[in-house]
């Protein structure tokens, strides 16, 4: 067991070196299993203490820009098979937990009548995920959405609108079902 951990640690350090040499901005050590970054390496920034599990894909498309298109905050864990797809700006806060098989994007495609699907223009709006957000397995976060700090997104949910801090949202499309206890008392104080 210890030998397996040593080998996996070596592989992760090798991946850090490899992706850093391609231009990914790693601000400290990042635990990386077998991930995929197909192109635009210099458009990705990952803070120290993050963990990216097997088959995580970080994809940046469109024109290069001066700031990162994908930014992942310190201490965030992204589970297996999750896909982050950015064309202008997709940011994930610190200490988030993203379940397996999630899809998070900042764009979709147009629907012009005379163009085939792959020639449709991208329609993009920044997507922001706050700090300490928990996103359940197979959730989808669509373009232009902001998820506030400490929010919870239920497994299998499709988030099409902003979710405020401390909210628990579930369903397709996701709807707020309640707030975490601390946030509930803050909200009731503001109402009085």
mmCIF file of C-alpha atoms in Angstrom:
data_model
loop_
_atom_site.group_PDB
_atom_site.id
_atom_site.type_symbol
_atom_site.label_atom_id
_atom_site.label_comp_id
_atom_site.label_asym_id
_atom_site.label_seq_id
_atom_site.Cartn_x
_atom_site.Cartn_y
_atom_site.Cartn_z
ATOM 1 C CA UNK A 1 0.000 0.000 0.000
ATOM 2 C CA UNK A 2 2.792 2.413 0.905
ATOM 3 C CA UNK A 3 4.580 1.635 -2.369
ATOM 4 C CA UNK A 4 1.406 2.503 -4.331
ATOM 5 C CA UNK A 5 1.136 5.835 -2.484
ATOM 6 C CA UNK A 6 4.782 6.611 -3.254
ATOM 7 C CA UNK A 7 4.279 5.804 -6.948
ATOM 8 C CA UNK A 8 1.091 7.925 -7.145
ATOM 9 C CA UNK A 9 2.889 10.804 -5.411
ATOM 10 C CA UNK A 10 5.718 10.590 -7.928
ATOM 11 C CA UNK A 11 3.243 10.569 -10.839
ATOM 12 C CA UNK A 12 1.472 13.616 -9.412
ATOM 13 C CA UNK A 13 4.759 15.513 -9.031
ATOM 14 C CA UNK A 14 5.659 14.576 -12.617
ATOM 15 C CA UNK A 15 2.288 15.927 -13.828
ATOM 16 C CA UNK A 16 2.930 19.178 -11.916
ATOM 17 C CA UNK A 17 6.282 19.521 -13.679
ATOM 18 C CA UNK A 18 4.819 18.556 -17.080
ATOM 19 C CA UNK A 19 1.839 20.948 -17.021
ATOM 20 C CA UNK A 20 3.919 23.769 -15.520
ATOM 21 C CA UNK A 21 6.415 23.354 -18.385
ATOM 22 C CA UNK A 22 3.528 23.650 -20.887
ATOM 23 C CA UNK A 23 2.412 26.952 -19.344
ATOM 24 C CA UNK A 24 -0.256 26.054 -16.756
ATOM 25 C CA UNK A 25 0.177 28.433 -13.817
ATOM 26 C CA UNK A 26 0.405 26.250 -10.702
ATOM 27 C CA UNK A 27 0.799 28.389 -7.583
ATOM 28 C CA UNK A 28 2.234 25.626 -5.427
ATOM 29 C CA UNK A 29 1.814 21.875 -5.414
ATOM 30 C CA UNK A 30 -1.423 20.444 -6.890
ATOM 31 C CA UNK A 31 -2.360 16.780 -6.412
ATOM 32 C CA UNK A 32 -3.057 15.549 -9.946
ATOM 33 C CA UNK A 33 -4.217 12.141 -11.010
ATOM 34 C CA UNK A 34 -4.564 11.355 -14.724
ATOM 35 C CA UNK A 35 -6.157 14.607 -16.002
ATOM 36 C CA UNK A 36 -6.520 16.133 -19.460
ATOM 37 C CA UNK A 37 -5.699 19.649 -20.622
ATOM 38 C CA UNK A 38 -5.954 19.505 -24.429
ATOM 39 C CA UNK A 39 -4.744 23.035 -25.304
ATOM 40 C CA UNK A 40 -4.333 26.684 -24.207
ATOM 41 C CA UNK A 41 -2.290 25.653 -21.168
ATOM 42 C CA UNK A 42 -1.316 29.247 -20.331
ATOM 43 C CA UNK A 43 -5.022 30.131 -19.851
ATOM 44 C CA UNK A 44 -5.301 27.993 -16.671
ATOM 45 C CA UNK A 45 -4.335 28.928 -13.098
ATOM 46 C CA UNK A 46 -4.577 26.531 -10.152
ATOM 47 C CA UNK A 47 -3.794 27.487 -6.561
ATOM 48 C CA UNK A 48 -1.858 25.364 -4.062
ATOM 49 C CA UNK A 49 -3.489 22.506 -2.224
ATOM 50 C CA UNK A 50 -5.979 21.598 -4.955
ATOM 51 C CA UNK A 51 -6.695 18.003 -5.910
ATOM 52 C CA UNK A 52 -7.779 16.964 -9.388
ATOM 53 C CA UNK A 53 -8.864 13.335 -9.590
ATOM 54 C CA UNK A 54 -8.834 10.953 -12.566
ATOM 55 C CA UNK A 55 -10.278 12.033 -15.912
ATOM 56 C CA UNK A 56 -10.830 15.677 -14.969
ATOM 57 C CA UNK A 57 -10.781 17.794 -18.150
ATOM 58 C CA UNK A 58 -9.825 21.489 -18.203
ATOM 59 C CA UNK A 59 -10.654 22.911 -21.642
ATOM 60 C CA UNK A 60 -10.101 26.496 -22.776
ATOM 61 C CA UNK A 61 -11.363 27.501 -26.208
ATOM 62 C CA UNK A 62 -11.514 30.734 -28.185
ATOM 63 C CA UNK A 63 -9.028 33.585 -28.412
ATOM 64 C CA UNK A 64 -6.179 33.852 -25.894
ATOM 65 C CA UNK A 65 -6.516 36.590 -23.285
ATOM 66 C CA UNK A 66 -4.319 38.191 -20.619
ATOM 67 C CA UNK A 67 -6.078 36.681 -17.595
ATOM 68 C CA UNK A 68 -6.748 32.980 -16.971
ATOM 69 C CA UNK A 69 -9.923 31.531 -18.481
ATOM 70 C CA UNK A 70 -10.024 28.843 -15.777
ATOM 71 C CA UNK A 71 -9.029 29.693 -12.202
ATOM 72 C CA UNK A 72 -9.293 27.134 -9.374
ATOM 73 C CA UNK A 73 -8.903 28.384 -5.809
ATOM 74 C CA UNK A 74 -6.709 26.890 -3.083
ATOM 75 C CA UNK A 75 -7.761 23.665 -1.399
ATOM 76 C CA UNK A 76 -10.473 22.764 -3.917
ATOM 77 C CA UNK A 77 -11.148 19.112 -4.774
ATOM 78 C CA UNK A 78 -12.484 18.173 -8.215
ATOM 79 C CA UNK A 79 -13.706 14.593 -8.440
ATOM 80 C CA UNK A 80 -13.433 12.074 -11.269
ATOM 81 C CA UNK A 81 -14.766 12.745 -14.729
ATOM 82 C CA UNK A 82 -15.592 16.418 -14.149
ATOM 83 C CA UNK A 83 -15.322 18.760 -17.155
ATOM 84 C CA UNK A 84 -14.531 22.499 -16.840
ATOM 85 C CA UNK A 85 -15.149 24.185 -20.219
ATOM 86 C CA UNK A 86 -14.258 27.891 -20.559
ATOM 87 C CA UNK A 87 -14.134 30.379 -23.395
ATOM 88 C CA UNK A 88 -13.844 33.641 -21.380
ATOM 89 C CA UNK A 89 -13.929 33.129 -17.587
ATOM 90 C CA UNK A 90 -14.744 30.245 -15.275
ATOM 91 C CA UNK A 91 -13.612 30.586 -11.657
ATOM 92 C CA UNK A 92 -13.953 28.158 -8.776
ATOM 93 C CA UNK A 93 -13.352 29.467 -5.258
ATOM 94 C CA UNK A 94 -11.311 28.101 -2.384
ATOM 95 C CA UNK A 95 -12.060 24.878 -0.493
ATOM 96 C CA UNK A 96 -14.834 23.732 -2.839
ATOM 97 C CA UNK A 97 -15.881 20.099 -3.280
ATOM 98 C CA UNK A 98 -17.018 19.179 -6.786
ATOM 99 C CA UNK A 99 -18.527 15.712 -7.192
ATOM 100 C CA UNK A 100 -17.846 13.193 -9.957
ATOM 101 C CA UNK A 101 -19.140 13.694 -13.480
ATOM 102 C CA UNK A 102 -19.980 17.406 -13.202
ATOM 103 C CA UNK A 103 -19.980 19.808 -16.161
ATOM 104 C CA UNK A 104 -19.233 23.499 -15.575
ATOM 105 C CA UNK A 105 -19.130 26.005 -18.436
ATOM 106 C CA UNK A 106 -19.182 29.701 -19.260
ATOM 107 C CA UNK A 107 -20.671 29.405 -22.749
ATOM 108 C CA UNK A 108 -23.063 27.678 -25.091
ATOM 109 C CA UNK A 109 -23.630 27.755 -28.845
ATOM 110 C CA UNK A 110 -25.938 29.877 -30.956
ATOM 111 C CA UNK A 111 -28.942 28.542 -32.874
ATOM 112 C CA UNK A 112 -28.734 30.359 -36.205
ATOM 113 C CA UNK A 113 -30.993 28.695 -38.769
ATOM 114 C CA UNK A 114 -28.551 28.467 -41.669
ATOM 115 C CA UNK A 115 -25.452 27.290 -39.787
ATOM 116 C CA UNK A 116 -24.542 23.699 -38.908
ATOM 117 C CA UNK A 117 -23.978 23.006 -35.180
ATOM 118 C CA UNK A 118 -20.177 23.173 -35.270
ATOM 119 C CA UNK A 119 -20.202 26.552 -37.041
ATOM 120 C CA UNK A 120 -22.528 28.231 -34.524
ATOM 121 C CA UNK A 121 -20.944 31.156 -32.619
ATOM 122 C CA UNK A 122 -20.116 30.779 -28.928
ATOM 123 C CA UNK A 123 -22.254 32.845 -26.559
ATOM 124 C CA UNK A 124 -20.274 33.400 -23.352
ATOM 125 C CA UNK A 125 -20.802 34.946 -19.911
ATOM 126 C CA UNK A 126 -18.484 34.517 -16.909
ATOM 127 C CA UNK A 127 -19.337 31.701 -14.500
ATOM 128 C CA UNK A 128 -18.326 32.102 -10.842
ATOM 129 C CA UNK A 129 -18.364 29.587 -8.011
ATOM 130 C CA UNK A 130 -17.712 31.045 -4.552
ATOM 131 C CA UNK A 131 -15.694 29.639 -1.660
ATOM 132 C CA UNK A 132 -16.617 26.440 0.228
ATOM 133 C CA UNK A 133 -19.264 25.445 -2.350
ATOM 134 C CA UNK A 134 -20.311 21.792 -2.490
ATOM 135 C CA UNK A 135 -21.488 20.541 -5.892
ATOM 136 C CA UNK A 136 -23.032 17.068 -5.985
ATOM 137 C CA UNK A 137 -22.313 14.349 -8.543
ATOM 138 C CA UNK A 138 -23.435 14.851 -12.151
ATOM 139 C CA UNK A 139 -24.484 18.497 -11.589
ATOM 140 C CA UNK A 140 -24.358 20.923 -14.517
ATOM 141 C CA UNK A 141 -23.494 24.620 -14.017
ATOM 142 C CA UNK A 142 -24.315 26.693 -17.104
ATOM 143 C CA UNK A 143 -23.010 29.990 -18.485
ATOM 144 C CA UNK A 144 -23.344 33.243 -16.593
ATOM 145 C CA UNK A 145 -24.190 31.612 -13.256
ATOM 146 C CA UNK A 146 -22.788 32.846 -9.950
ATOM 147 C CA UNK A 147 -22.943 30.475 -6.997
ATOM 148 C CA UNK A 148 -22.404 32.230 -3.666
ATOM 149 C CA UNK A 149 -20.091 31.165 -0.853
ATOM 150 C CA UNK A 150 -21.102 28.080 1.168
ATOM 151 C CA UNK A 151 -23.887 27.074 -1.251
ATOM 152 C CA UNK A 152 -24.788 23.437 -1.921
ATOM 153 C CA UNK A 153 -25.888 22.144 -5.334
ATOM 154 C CA UNK A 154 -27.688 18.793 -5.244
ATOM 155 C CA UNK A 155 -26.556 15.812 -7.283
ATOM 156 C CA UNK A 156 -27.919 15.805 -10.839
ATOM 157 C CA UNK A 157 -29.050 19.437 -10.687
ATOM 158 C CA UNK A 158 -28.880 21.797 -13.667
ATOM 159 C CA UNK A 159 -28.060 25.328 -12.499
ATOM 160 C CA UNK A 160 -29.290 27.986 -14.943
ATOM 161 C CA UNK A 161 -29.606 30.974 -12.547
ATOM 162 C CA UNK A 162 -27.576 32.468 -9.713
ATOM 163 C CA UNK A 163 -27.620 30.698 -6.345
ATOM 164 C CA UNK A 164 -27.079 32.996 -3.314
ATOM 165 C CA UNK A 165 -24.603 32.353 -0.506
ATOM 166 C CA UNK A 166 -25.623 29.592 1.886
ATOM 167 C CA UNK A 167 -28.459 28.342 -0.312
ATOM 168 C CA UNK A 168 -29.176 24.683 -0.996
ATOM 169 C CA UNK A 169 -30.440 24.244 -4.557
ATOM 170 C CA UNK A 170 -31.623 21.057 -6.275
ATOM 171 C CA UNK A 171 -33.454 19.946 -9.401
ATOM 172 C CA UNK A 172 -33.687 20.600 -13.120
ATOM 173 C CA UNK A 173 -33.631 23.532 -13.305
ATOM 174 C CA UNK A 174 -32.155 23.996 -9.821
ATOM 175 C CA UNK A 175 -34.377 25.738 -7.281
ATOM 176 C CA UNK A 176 -33.527 26.840 -3.753
ATOM 177 C CA UNK A 177 -35.124 24.511 -1.210
ATOM 178 C CA UNK A 178 -33.638 26.083 1.927
ATOM 179 C CA UNK A 179 -30.631 27.854 3.423
ATOM 180 C CA UNK A 180 -27.927 26.591 5.745
ATOM 181 C CA UNK A 181 -28.750 27.396 9.385
ATOM 182 C CA UNK A 182 -26.233 30.251 9.761
ATOM 183 C CA UNK A 183 -27.480 31.939 6.592
ATOM 184 C CA UNK A 184 -31.135 31.447 7.595
ATOM 185 C CA UNK A 185 -30.610 33.479 10.782
ATOM 186 C CA UNK A 186 -28.771 36.210 8.845
ATOM 187 C CA UNK A 187 -31.626 36.404 6.317
ATOM 188 C CA UNK A 188 -34.330 36.580 9.011
ATOM 189 C CA UNK A 189 -32.459 39.361 10.836
ATOM 190 C CA UNK A 190 -32.361 41.407 7.626
ATOM 191 C CA UNK A 191 -36.108 40.944 7.073
ATOM 192 C CA UNK A 192 -37.114 42.233 10.521
#
